[in-house]
mmCIF file of C-alpha atoms in Angstrom:
data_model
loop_
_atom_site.group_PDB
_atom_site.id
_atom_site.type_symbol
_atom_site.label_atom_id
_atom_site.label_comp_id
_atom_site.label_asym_id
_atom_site.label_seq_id
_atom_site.Cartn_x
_atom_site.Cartn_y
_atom_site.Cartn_z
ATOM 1 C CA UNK O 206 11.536 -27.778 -23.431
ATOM 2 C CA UNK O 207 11.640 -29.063 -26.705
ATOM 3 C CA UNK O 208 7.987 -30.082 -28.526
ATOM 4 C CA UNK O 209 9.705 -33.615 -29.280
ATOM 5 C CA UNK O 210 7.858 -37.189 -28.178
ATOM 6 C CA UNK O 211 10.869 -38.834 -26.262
ATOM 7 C CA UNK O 212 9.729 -42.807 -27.294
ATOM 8 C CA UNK O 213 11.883 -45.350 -24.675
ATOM 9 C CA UNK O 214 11.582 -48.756 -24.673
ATOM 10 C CA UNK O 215 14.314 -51.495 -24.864
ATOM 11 C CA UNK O 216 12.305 -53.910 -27.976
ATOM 12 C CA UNK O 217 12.941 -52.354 -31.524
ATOM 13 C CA UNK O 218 10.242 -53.043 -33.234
ATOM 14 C CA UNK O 219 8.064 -51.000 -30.365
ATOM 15 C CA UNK O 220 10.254 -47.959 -30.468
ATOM 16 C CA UNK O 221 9.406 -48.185 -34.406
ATOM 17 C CA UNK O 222 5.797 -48.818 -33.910
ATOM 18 C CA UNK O 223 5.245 -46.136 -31.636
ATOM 19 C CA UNK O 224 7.864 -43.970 -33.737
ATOM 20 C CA UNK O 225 5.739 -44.588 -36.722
ATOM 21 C CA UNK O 226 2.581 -44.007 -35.234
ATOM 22 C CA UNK O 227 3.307 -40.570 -33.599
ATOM 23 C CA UNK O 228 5.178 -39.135 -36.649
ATOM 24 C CA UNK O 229 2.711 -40.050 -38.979
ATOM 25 C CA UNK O 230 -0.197 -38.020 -36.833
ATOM 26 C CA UNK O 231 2.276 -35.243 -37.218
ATOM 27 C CA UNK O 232 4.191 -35.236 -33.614
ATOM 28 C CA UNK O 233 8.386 -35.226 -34.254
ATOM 29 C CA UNK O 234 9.729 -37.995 -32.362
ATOM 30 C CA UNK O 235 13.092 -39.755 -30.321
ATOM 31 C CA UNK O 236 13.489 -42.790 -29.814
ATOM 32 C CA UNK O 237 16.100 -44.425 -27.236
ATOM 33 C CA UNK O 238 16.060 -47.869 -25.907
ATOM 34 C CA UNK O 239 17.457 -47.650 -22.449
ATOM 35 C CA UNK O 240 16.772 -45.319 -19.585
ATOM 36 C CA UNK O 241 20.366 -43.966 -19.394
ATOM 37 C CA UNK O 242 19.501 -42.392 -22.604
ATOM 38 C CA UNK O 243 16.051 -41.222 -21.530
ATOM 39 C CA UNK O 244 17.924 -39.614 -18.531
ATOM 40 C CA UNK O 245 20.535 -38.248 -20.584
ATOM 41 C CA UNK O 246 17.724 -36.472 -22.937
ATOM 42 C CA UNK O 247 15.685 -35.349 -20.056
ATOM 43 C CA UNK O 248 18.326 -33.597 -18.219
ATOM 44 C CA UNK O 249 19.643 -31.767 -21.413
ATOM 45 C CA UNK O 250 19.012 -28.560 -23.087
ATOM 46 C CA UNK O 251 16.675 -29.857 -25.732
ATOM 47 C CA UNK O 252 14.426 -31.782 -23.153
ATOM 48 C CA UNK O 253 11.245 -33.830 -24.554
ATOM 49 C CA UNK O 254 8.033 -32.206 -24.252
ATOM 50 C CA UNK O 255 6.567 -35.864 -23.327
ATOM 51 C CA UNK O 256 8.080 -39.286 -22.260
ATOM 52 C CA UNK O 257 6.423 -42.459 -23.430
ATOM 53 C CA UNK O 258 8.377 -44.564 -21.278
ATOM 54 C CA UNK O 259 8.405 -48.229 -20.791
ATOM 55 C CA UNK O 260 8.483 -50.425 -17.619
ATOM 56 C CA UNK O 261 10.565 -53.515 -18.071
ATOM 57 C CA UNK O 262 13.836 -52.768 -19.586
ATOM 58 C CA UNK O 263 17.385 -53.929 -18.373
ATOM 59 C CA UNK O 264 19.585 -51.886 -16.480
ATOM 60 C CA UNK O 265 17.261 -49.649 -15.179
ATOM 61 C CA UNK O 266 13.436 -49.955 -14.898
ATOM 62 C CA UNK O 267 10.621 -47.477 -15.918
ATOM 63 C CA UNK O 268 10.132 -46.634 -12.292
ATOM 64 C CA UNK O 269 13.687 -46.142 -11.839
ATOM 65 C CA UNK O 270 13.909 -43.908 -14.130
ATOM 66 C CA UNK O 271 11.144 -41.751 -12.594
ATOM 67 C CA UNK O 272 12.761 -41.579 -9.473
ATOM 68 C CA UNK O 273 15.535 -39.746 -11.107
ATOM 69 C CA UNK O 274 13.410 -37.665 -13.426
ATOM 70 C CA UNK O 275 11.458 -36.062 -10.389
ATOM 71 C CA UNK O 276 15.179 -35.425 -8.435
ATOM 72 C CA UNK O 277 16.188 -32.964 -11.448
ATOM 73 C CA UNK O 278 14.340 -29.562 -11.240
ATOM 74 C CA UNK O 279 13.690 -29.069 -14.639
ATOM 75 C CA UNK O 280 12.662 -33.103 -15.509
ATOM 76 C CA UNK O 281 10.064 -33.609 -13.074
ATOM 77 C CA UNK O 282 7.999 -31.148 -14.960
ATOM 78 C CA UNK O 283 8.082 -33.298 -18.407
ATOM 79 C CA UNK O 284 5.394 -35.149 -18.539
ATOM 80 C CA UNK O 285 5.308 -38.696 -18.427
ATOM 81 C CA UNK O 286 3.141 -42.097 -19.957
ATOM 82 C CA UNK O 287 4.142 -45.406 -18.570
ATOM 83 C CA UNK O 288 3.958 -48.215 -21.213
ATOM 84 C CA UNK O 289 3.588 -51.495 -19.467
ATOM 85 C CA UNK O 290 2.585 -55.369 -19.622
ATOM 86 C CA UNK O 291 2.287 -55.263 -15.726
ATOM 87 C CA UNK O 292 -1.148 -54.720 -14.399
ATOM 88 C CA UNK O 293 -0.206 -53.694 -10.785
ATOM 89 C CA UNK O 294 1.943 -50.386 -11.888
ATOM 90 C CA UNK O 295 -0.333 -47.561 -11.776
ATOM 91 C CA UNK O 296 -0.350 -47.058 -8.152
ATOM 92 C CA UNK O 297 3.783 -46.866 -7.834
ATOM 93 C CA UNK O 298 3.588 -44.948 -11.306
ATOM 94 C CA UNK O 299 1.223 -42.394 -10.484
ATOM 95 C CA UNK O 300 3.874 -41.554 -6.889
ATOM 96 C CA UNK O 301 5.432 -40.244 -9.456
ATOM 97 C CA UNK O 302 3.558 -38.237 -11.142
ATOM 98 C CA UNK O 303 2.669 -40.265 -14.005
ATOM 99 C CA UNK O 304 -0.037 -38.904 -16.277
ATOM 100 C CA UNK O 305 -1.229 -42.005 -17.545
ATOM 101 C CA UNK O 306 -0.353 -46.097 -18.297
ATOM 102 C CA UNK O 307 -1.106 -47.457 -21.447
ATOM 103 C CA UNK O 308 -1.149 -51.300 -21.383
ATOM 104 C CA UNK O 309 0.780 -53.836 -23.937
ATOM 105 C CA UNK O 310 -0.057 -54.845 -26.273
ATOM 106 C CA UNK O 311 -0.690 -50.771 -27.162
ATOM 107 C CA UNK O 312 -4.036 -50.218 -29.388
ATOM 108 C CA UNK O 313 -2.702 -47.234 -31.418
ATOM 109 C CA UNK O 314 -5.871 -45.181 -31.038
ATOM 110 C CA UNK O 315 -5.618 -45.506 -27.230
ATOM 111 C CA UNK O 316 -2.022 -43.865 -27.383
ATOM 112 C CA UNK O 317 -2.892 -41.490 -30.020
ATOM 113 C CA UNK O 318 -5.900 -40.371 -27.683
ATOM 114 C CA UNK O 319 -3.534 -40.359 -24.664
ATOM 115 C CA UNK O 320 -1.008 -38.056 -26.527
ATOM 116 C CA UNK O 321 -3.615 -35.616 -27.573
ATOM 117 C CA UNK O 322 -4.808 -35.224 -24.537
ATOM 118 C CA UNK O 323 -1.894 -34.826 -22.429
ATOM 119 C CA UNK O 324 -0.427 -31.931 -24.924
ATOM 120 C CA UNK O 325 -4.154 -30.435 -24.363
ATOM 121 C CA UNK O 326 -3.792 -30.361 -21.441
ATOM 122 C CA UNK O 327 -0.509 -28.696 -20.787
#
């Protein structure tokens, strides 16, 4: 793996908020907007060491995403935050393996604590 922040979500200016957050507390960041991208990433050589991944995008869904990420051997051990609006995803998420999922609108020191903690734990 990679120690990159893979950032996907489809909106713009959240990729960029969340970009700008992380790289200014010193993480190095990607930042895709569709989960055929995050997919593409995750199954490559230079695989994210984390996945802040959102739940409502087109094409393919947060969760549907997951459910390819834990079919490749080497994905399913990247760790993964959900980013969601929907309050009834944690259950489904954490089938998964989710580590955590952060709410919307994000409060920047909850996801800055959430990061930290998931790399300390590693």
């Amino acid at each position: 793996m990679s120690d990159y922040i893979l950032v996907v979500d489809d909106h713009f200016s959240v990729r960029l908020f969340i970009q700008k957050a992380l790289e200014q507390s010193g993480y190095n960041v990607k930042a895709v907007s569709s989960g055929a991208e995050c997919m593409q990433l995750a199954i490559s050589h230079n695989r994210p060491s984390l996945i802040l991944l959102d739940q409502r995008m087109p094409t393919m869904t947060g969760l549907q995403v997951l459910s390819q990420l834990v079919q490749d051997e080497k994905a399913r051990h990247i760790p993964v935050i959900m980013i969601s609006a929907e309050s009834d995803l944690e259950e489904a998420a954490s089938s998964f393996g989710v580590q955590t999922v952060l709410s919307k609108p994000l409060e920047l020191w909850v996801l800055l604590k959430t990061v930290e903690s998931v790399f300390k734990a590693g």
